[in-house]
Short mmCIF file of C-alpha atoms in Angstrom, two decimals:
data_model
loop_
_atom_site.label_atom_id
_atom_site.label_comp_id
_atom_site.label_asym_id
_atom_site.label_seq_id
_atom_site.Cartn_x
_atom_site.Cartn_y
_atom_site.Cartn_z
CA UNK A 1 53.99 -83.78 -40.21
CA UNK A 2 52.43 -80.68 -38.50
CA UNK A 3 50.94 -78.25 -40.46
CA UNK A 4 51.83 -74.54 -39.82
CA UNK A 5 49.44 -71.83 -38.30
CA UNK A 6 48.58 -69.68 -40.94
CA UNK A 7 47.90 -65.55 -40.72
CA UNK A 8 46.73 -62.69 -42.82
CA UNK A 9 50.02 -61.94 -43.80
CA UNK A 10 50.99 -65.31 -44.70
CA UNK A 11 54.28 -65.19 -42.47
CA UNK A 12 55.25 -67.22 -39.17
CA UNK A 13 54.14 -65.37 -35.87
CA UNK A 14 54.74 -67.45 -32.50
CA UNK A 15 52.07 -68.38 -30.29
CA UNK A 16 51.76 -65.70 -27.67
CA UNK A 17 52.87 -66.10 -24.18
CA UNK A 18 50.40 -66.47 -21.41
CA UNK A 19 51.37 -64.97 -17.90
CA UNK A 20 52.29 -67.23 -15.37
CA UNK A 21 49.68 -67.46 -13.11
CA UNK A 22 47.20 -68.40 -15.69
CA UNK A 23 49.71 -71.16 -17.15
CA UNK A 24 49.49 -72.77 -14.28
CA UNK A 25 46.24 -72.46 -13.18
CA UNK A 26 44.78 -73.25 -16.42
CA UNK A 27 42.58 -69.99 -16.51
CA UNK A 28 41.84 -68.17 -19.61
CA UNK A 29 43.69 -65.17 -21.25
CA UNK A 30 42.99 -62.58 -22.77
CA UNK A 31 42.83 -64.35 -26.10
CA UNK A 32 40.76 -66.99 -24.91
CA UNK A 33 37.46 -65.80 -24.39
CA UNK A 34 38.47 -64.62 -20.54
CA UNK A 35 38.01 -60.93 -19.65
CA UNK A 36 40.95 -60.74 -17.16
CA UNK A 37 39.94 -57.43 -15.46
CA UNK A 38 42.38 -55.50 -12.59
CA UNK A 39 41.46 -55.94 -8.88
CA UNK A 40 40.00 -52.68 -7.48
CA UNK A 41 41.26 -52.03 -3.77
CA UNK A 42 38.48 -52.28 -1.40
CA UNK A 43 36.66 -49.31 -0.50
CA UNK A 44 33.42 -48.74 1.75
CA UNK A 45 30.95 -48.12 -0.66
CA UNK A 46 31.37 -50.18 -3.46
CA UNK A 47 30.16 -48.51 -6.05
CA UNK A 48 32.57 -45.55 -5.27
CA UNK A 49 36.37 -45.32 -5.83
CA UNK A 50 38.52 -44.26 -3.68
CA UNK A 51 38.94 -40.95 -5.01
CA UNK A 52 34.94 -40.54 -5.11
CA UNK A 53 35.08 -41.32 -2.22
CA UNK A 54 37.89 -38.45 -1.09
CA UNK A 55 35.89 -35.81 -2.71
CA UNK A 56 32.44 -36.84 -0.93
CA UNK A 57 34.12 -36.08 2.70
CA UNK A 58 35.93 -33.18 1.55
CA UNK A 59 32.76 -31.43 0.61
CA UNK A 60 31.31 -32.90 3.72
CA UNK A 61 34.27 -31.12 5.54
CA UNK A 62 33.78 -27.55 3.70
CA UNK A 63 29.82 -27.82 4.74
CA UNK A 64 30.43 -28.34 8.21
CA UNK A 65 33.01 -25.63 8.82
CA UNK A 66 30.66 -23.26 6.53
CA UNK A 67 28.01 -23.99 8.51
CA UNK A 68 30.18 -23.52 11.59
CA UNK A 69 31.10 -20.03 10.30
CA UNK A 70 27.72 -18.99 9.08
CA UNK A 71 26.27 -19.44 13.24
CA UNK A 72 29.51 -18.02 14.48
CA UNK A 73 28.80 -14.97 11.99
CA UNK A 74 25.06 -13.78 13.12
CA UNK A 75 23.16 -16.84 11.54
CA UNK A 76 21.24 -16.56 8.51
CA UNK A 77 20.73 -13.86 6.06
CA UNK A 78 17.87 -11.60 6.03
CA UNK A 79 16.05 -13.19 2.80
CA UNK A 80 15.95 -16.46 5.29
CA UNK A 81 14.83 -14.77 7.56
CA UNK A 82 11.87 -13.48 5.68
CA UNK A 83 11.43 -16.88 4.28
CA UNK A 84 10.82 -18.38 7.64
CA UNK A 85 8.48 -15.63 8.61
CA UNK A 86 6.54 -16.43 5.54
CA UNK A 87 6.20 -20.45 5.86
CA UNK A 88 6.03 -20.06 9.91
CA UNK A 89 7.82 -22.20 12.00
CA UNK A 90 6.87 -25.50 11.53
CA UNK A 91 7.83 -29.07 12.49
CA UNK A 92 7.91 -31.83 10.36
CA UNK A 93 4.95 -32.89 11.28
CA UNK A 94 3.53 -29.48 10.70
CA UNK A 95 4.75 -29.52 7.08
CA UNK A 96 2.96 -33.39 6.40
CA UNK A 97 -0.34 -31.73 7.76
CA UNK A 98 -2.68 -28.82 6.71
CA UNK A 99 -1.02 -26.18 4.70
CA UNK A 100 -0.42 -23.09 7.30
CA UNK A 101 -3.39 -20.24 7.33
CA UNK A 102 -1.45 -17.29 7.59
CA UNK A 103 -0.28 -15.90 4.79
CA UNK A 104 2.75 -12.80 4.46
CA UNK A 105 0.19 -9.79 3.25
CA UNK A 106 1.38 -7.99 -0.09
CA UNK A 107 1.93 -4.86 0.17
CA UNK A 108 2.92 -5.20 4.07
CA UNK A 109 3.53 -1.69 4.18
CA UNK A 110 0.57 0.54 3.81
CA UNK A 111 0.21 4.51 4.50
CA UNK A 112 -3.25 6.18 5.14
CA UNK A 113 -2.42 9.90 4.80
CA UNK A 114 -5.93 10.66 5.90
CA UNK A 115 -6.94 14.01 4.98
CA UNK A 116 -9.18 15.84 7.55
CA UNK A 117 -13.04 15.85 7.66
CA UNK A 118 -13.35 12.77 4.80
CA UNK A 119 -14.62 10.12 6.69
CA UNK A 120 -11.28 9.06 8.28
CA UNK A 121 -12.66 8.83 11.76
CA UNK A 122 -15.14 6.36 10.35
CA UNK A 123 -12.77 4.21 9.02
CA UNK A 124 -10.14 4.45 11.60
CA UNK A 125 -12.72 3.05 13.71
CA UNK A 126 -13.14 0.37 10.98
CA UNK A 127 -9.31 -0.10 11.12
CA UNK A 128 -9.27 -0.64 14.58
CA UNK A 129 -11.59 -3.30 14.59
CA UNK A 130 -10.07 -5.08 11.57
CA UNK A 131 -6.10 -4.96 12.71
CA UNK A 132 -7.78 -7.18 15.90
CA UNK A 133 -9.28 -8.54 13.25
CA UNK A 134 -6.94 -9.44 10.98
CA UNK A 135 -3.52 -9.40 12.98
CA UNK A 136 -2.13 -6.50 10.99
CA UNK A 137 0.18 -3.99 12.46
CA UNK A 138 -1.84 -0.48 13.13
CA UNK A 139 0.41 2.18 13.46
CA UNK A 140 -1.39 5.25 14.75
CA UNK A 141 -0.19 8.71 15.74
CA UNK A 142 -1.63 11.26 18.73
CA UNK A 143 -0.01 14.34 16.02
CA UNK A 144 -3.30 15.93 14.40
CA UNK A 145 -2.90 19.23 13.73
CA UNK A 146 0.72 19.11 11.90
CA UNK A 147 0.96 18.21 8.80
CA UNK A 148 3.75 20.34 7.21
CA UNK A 149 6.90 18.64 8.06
CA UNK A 150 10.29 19.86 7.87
CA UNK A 151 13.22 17.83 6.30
CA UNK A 152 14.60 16.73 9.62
CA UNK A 153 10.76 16.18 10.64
CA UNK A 154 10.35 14.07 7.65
CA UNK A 155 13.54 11.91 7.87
CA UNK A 156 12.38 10.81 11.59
CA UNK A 157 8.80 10.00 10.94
CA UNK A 158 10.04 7.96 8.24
CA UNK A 159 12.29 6.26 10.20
CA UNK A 160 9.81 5.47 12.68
CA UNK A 161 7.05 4.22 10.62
CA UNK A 162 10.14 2.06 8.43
CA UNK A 163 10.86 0.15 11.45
CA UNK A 164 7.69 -0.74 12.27
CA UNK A 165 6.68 -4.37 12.47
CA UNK A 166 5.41 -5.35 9.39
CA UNK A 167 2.88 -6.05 8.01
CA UNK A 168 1.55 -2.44 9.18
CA UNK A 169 -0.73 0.09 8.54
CA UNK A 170 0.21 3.86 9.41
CA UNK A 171 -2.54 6.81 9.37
CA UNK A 172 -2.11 10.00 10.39
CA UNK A 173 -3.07 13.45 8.98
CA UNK A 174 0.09 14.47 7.36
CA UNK A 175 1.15 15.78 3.69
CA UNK A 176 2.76 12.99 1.76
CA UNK A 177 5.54 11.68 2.26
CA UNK A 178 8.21 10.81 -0.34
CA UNK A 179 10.10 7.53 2.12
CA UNK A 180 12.87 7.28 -1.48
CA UNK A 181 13.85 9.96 -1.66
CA UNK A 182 15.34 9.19 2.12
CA UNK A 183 16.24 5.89 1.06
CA UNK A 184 13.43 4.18 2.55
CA UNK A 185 11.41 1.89 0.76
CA UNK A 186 8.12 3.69 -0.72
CA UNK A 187 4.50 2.53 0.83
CA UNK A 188 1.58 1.99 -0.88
CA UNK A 189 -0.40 4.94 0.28
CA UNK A 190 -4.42 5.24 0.23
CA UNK A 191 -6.78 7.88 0.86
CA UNK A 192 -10.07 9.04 0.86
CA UNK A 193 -11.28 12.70 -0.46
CA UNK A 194 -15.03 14.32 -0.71
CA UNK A 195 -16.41 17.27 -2.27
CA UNK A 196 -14.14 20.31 -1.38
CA UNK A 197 -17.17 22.93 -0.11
CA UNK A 198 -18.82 20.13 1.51
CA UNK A 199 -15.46 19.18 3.17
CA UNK A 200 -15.13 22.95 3.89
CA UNK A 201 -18.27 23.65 5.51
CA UNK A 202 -17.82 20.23 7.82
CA UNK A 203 -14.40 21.49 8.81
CA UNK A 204 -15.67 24.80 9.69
CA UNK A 205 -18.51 24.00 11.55
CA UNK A 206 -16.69 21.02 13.62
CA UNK A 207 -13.97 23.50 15.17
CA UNK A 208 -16.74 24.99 16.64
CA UNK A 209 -19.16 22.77 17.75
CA UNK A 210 -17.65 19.37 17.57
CA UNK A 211 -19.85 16.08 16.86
CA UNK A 212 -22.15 13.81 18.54
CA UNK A 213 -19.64 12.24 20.71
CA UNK A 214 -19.70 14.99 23.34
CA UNK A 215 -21.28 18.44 23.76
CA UNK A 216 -17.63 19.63 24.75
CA UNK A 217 -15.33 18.44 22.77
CA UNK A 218 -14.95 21.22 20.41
CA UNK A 219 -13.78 23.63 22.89
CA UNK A 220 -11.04 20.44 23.74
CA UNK A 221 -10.20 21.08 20.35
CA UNK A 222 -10.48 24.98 19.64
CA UNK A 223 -10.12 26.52 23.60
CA UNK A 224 -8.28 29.80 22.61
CA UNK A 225 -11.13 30.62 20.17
CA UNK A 226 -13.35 33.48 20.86
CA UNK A 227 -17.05 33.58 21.05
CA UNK A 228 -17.78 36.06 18.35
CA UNK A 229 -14.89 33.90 16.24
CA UNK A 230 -17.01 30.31 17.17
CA UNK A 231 -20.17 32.15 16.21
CA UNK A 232 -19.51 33.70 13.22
CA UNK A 233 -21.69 33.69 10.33
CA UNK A 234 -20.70 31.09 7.82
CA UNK A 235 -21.71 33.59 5.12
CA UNK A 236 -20.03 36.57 6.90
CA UNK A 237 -16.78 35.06 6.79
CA UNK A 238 -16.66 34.10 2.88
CA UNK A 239 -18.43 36.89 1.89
CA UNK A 240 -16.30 39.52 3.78
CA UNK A 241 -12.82 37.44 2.66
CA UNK A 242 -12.04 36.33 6.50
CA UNK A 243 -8.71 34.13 6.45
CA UNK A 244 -10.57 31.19 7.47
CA UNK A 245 -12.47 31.62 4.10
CA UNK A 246 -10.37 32.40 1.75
CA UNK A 247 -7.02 31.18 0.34
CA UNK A 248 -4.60 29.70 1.15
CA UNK A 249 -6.39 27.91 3.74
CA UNK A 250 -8.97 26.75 1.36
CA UNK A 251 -6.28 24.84 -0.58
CA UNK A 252 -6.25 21.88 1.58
CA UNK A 253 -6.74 18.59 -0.31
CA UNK A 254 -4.31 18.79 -2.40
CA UNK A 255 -1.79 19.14 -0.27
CA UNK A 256 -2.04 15.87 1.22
CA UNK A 257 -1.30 14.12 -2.10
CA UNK A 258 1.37 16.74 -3.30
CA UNK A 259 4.05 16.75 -1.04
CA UNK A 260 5.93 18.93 1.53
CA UNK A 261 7.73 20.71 -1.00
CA UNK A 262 6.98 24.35 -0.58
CA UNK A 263 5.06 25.14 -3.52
CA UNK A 264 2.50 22.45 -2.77
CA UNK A 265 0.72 24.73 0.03
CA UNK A 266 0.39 27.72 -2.78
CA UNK A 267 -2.84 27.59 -5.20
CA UNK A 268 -1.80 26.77 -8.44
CA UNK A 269 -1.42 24.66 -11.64
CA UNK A 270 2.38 22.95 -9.74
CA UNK A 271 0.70 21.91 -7.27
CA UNK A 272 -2.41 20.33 -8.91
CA UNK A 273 0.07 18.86 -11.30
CA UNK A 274 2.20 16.97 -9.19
CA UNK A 275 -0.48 16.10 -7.06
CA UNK A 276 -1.84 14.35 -10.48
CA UNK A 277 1.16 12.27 -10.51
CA UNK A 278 1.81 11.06 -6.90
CA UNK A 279 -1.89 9.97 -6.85
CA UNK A 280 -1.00 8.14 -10.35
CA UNK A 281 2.41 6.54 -9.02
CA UNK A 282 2.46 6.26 -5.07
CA UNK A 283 -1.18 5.57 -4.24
CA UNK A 284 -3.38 2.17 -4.60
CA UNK A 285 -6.31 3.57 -4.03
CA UNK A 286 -8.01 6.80 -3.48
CA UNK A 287 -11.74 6.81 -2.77
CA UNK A 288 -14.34 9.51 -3.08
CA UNK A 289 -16.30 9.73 0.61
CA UNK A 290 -19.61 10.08 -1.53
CA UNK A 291 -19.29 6.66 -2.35
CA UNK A 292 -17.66 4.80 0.62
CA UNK A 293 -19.30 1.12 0.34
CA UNK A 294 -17.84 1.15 -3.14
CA UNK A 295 -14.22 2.47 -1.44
CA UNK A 296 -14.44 -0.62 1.31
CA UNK A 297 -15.41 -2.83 -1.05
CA UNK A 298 -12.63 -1.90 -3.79
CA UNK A 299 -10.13 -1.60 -0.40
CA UNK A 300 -10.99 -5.68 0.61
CA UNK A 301 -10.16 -6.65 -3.30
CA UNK A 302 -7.12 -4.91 -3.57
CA UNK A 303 -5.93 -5.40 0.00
CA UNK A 304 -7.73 -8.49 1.31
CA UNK A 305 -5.34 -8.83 4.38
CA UNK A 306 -6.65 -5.52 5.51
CA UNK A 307 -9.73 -4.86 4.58
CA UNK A 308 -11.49 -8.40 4.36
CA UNK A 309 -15.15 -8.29 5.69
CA UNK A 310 -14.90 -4.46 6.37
CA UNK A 311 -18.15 -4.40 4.26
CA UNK A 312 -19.90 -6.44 6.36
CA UNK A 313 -18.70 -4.33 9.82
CA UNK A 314 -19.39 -1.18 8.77
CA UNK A 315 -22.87 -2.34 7.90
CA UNK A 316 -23.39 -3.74 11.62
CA UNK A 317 -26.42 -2.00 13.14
CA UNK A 318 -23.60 -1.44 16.40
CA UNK A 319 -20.48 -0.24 14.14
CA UNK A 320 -23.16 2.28 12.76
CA UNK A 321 -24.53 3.78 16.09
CA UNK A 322 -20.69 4.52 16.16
CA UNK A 323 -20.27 5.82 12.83
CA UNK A 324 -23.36 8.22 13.95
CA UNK A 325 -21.31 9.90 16.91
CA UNK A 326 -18.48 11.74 14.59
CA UNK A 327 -21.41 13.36 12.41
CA UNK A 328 -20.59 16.90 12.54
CA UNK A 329 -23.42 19.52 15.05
CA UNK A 330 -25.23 22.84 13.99
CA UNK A 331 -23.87 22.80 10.12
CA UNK A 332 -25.83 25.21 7.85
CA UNK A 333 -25.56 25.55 4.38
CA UNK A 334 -24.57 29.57 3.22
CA UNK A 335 -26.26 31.21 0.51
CA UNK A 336 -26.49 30.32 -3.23
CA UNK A 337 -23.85 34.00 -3.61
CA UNK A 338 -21.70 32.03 -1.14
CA UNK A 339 -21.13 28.86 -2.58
CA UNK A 340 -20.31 30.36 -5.52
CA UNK A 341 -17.74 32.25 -4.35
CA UNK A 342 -16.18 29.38 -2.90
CA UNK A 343 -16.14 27.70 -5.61
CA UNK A 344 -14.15 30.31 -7.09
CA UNK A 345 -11.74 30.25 -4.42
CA UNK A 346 -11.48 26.58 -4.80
CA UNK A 347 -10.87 26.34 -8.52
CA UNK A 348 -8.23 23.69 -8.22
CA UNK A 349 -9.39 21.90 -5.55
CA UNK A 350 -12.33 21.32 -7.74
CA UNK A 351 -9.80 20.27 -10.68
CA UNK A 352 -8.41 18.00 -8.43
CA UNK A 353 -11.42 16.23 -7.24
CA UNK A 354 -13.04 15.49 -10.41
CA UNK A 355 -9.76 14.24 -11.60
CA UNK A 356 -9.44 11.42 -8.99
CA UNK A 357 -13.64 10.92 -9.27
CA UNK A 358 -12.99 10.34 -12.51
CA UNK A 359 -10.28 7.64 -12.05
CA UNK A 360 -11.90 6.05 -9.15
CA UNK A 361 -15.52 5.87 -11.36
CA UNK A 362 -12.52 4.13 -13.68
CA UNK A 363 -11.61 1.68 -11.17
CA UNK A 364 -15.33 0.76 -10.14
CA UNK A 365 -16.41 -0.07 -14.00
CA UNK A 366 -13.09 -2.63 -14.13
CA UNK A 367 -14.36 -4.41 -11.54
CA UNK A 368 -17.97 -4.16 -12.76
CA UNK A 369 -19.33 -1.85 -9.41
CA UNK A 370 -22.26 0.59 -9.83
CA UNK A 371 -23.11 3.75 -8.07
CA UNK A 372 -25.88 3.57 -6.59
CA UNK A 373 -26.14 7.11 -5.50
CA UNK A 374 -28.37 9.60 -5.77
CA UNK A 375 -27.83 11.89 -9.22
CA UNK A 376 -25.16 14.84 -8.14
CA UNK A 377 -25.68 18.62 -8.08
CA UNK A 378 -24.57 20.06 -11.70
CA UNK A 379 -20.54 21.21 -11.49
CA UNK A 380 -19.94 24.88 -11.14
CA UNK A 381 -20.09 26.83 -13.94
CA UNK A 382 -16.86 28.03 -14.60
CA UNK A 383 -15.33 24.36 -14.74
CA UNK A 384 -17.11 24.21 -17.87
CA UNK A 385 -15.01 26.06 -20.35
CA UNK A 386 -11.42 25.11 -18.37
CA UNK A 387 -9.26 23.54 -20.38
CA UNK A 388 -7.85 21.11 -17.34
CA UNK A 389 -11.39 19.54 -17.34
CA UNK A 390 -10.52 15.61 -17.09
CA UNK A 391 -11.01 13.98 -20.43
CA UNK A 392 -13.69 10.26 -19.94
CA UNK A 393 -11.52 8.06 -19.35
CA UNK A 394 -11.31 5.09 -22.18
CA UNK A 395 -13.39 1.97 -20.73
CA UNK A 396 -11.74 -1.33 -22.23
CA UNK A 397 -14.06 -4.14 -21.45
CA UNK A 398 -11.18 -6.51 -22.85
CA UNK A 399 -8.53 -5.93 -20.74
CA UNK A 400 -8.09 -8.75 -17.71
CA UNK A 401 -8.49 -7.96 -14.25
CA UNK A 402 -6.47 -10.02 -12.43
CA UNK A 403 -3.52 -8.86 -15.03
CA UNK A 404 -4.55 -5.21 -14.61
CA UNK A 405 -4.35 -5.90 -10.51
CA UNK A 406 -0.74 -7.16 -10.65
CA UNK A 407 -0.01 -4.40 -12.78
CA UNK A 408 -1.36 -2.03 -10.24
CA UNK A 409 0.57 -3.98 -7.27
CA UNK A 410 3.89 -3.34 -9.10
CA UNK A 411 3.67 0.49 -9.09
#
């Protein structure tokens, strides 16, 4: 007698029925401890299916006709572009060896306004020497007497000096330049100013009688001027009120870091003003001549692919014999009554140049530079009660260098 399989739920259930094939081959079931799986069709990589493997050569597809399209279309974009001019073209082999030397410069696109009779021969000479130097892009101009642009004027030069190969540096005696506000992208500018009477009297005495680089070369410069004009009495012509003495032609720095607007060539607390603020937001640097190692040596720290080792060439016993030619011939200094007067007349030249002193003495304590100059003549007298005078600026010892150079990069 044959006992009856017995379930949870106590009733009869036949036995289940096995397919075929494994009835008669004797191979398990799925009851039976078997896992009976579905044949996969075959496929050439096995661990793909054969829609994987559909979707990994239609993508292949799309890339190649992209890539098709993209060289039929002018090749890559300009961010490539500047990519590959930044790593260099290498190899494979070149990127397995030494990392590449040359590095893109930041900022590659540098102005030197140069204002007149503050050094600027002396360190275009400098520049010169360096861009050989260096492999930096000097962009001079043979323009040196105009300065005052109009708008069409403007618009060109900026074009010209925008399509310049960069990295470059442009110098040229001209009024600054706002490249924005004709949709060019903005320069760092630097620039170098001195003392304005001192810069006065070296102006006036070079138109007529030049330097030491040749006996003649101030009547190059000035050959419609008349003898009794080249001769003229430095204290004649400020005490008498000649043009050449007196305003507006004595308001000539500030101008340069102004603008070409108009009102920037008219004496006056607009033009000091904005000059204030384009110094503030457009310019990296701007030096006092009276202190030019300290200038060079803030230029190499703040624009290394420039200026590296300028220090070092403008020391040279040779580079100096140079420097020695541009000094100006036959200056005298005018009477005690004189210089007072022009410091009257210069008023806001004088505002303007102990404002940026000021800010450069600023710079020099952040990155822990001394003057080592010799103690300077007391200021004018009537600079003392002005309410413009310059307030110290705070020194904070805590603040970080580095983070106070990237800020600085960023304007």
């Amino acid at each position: 007698m044959k006992k009856k399989q017995q379930h949870g739920g106590g009733g009869d259930c036949p036995a289940p029925r096995l397919p075929a094939a494994a009835a008669a081959g004797g191979g398990p079931g799925p009851g039976q401890g078997g896992g009976w799986k579905r044949r996969r069709p075959l496929s050439p990589l096995p661990f793909l299916s054969l829609r994987d493997y559909g979707f990994c050569m239609a993508a292949l597809l799309l890339f190649c006709l992209g890539s098709l399209f993209y060289q039929l279309n002018g090749g890559p974009p300009h961010f490539l572009l500047d990519l590959r001019h930044y790593l260099g073209n290498s190899t494979y082999l070149d990127d397995h060896g030494p990392p590449p030397q040359k590095v893109l410069p930041f900022p590659s696109q540098v102005v030197y306004n140069r204002v007149g009779k503050c050094g600027s021969r002396t360190v275009v000479l400098l520049l010169r020497i360096l861009s050989e130097k260096h492999g930096f892009n000097l962009v001079t101009s043979d323009i040196h007497n105009k300065t005052r642009l109009t708008k069409n004027e403007q618009m060109e030069l900026i074009k010209n000096i925008s399509t310049a190969e960069q990295p470059y540096l442009f110098t040229r005696h001209v009024h600054f330049l706002n490249f924005s506000r004709f949709g060019g992208d903005q320069p760092v500018y630097i620039n170098i100013i001195r003392d304005p009477v001192n810069r006065f009297l070296s102006n006036y005495f070079f138109r007529r009688f030049g330097d030491w680089r040749g006996e003649q070369n101030h009547m190059i410069r000035t050959p419609s001027m008349r003898q009794e004009e080249r001769y003229l009495d430095i204290n004649v012509c400020i005490l008498e009120n000649y043009p050449e003495c007196s305003n507006p032609r004595l308001f000539y720095i500030i101008p340069y870091f102004c603008g070409q607007h108009p009102r920037c060539r008219e004496p006056g607390e607009w033009a000091l003003e904005r000059a204030k603020l384009n110094v503030n937001e457009n310019f990296l640097l701007v030096g006092i001549l009276e202190e030019l190692e300290d200038v060079l040596l803030l230029l190499e720290r703040f624009l290394p692919h420039y200026f590296k080792d300028v220090l070092s060439i403008y020391k040279n016993p040779e580079h100096r014999k140079l420097g020695n030619l541009t000094v100006t011939v036959k200056k005298t200094v005018p009477s005690p009554e004189a210089i007072q007067i022009l410091y009257q007349r210069m008023r806001y030249e004088y505002e303007f140049y102990y404002y940026v002193k000021e800010q450069f003495h600023l710079l020099k304590r952040k990155f822990g530079l001394k003057s080592h100059i010799r103690k300077p003549r007391p200021r004018p007298e009537f600079f003392i009660p002005s309410p413009l005078e310059t307030e110290e600026p705070i020194d904070d010892e805590e603040e970080d260098d580095e983070k106070w150079l990237e800020d600085i990069y960023k304007r």
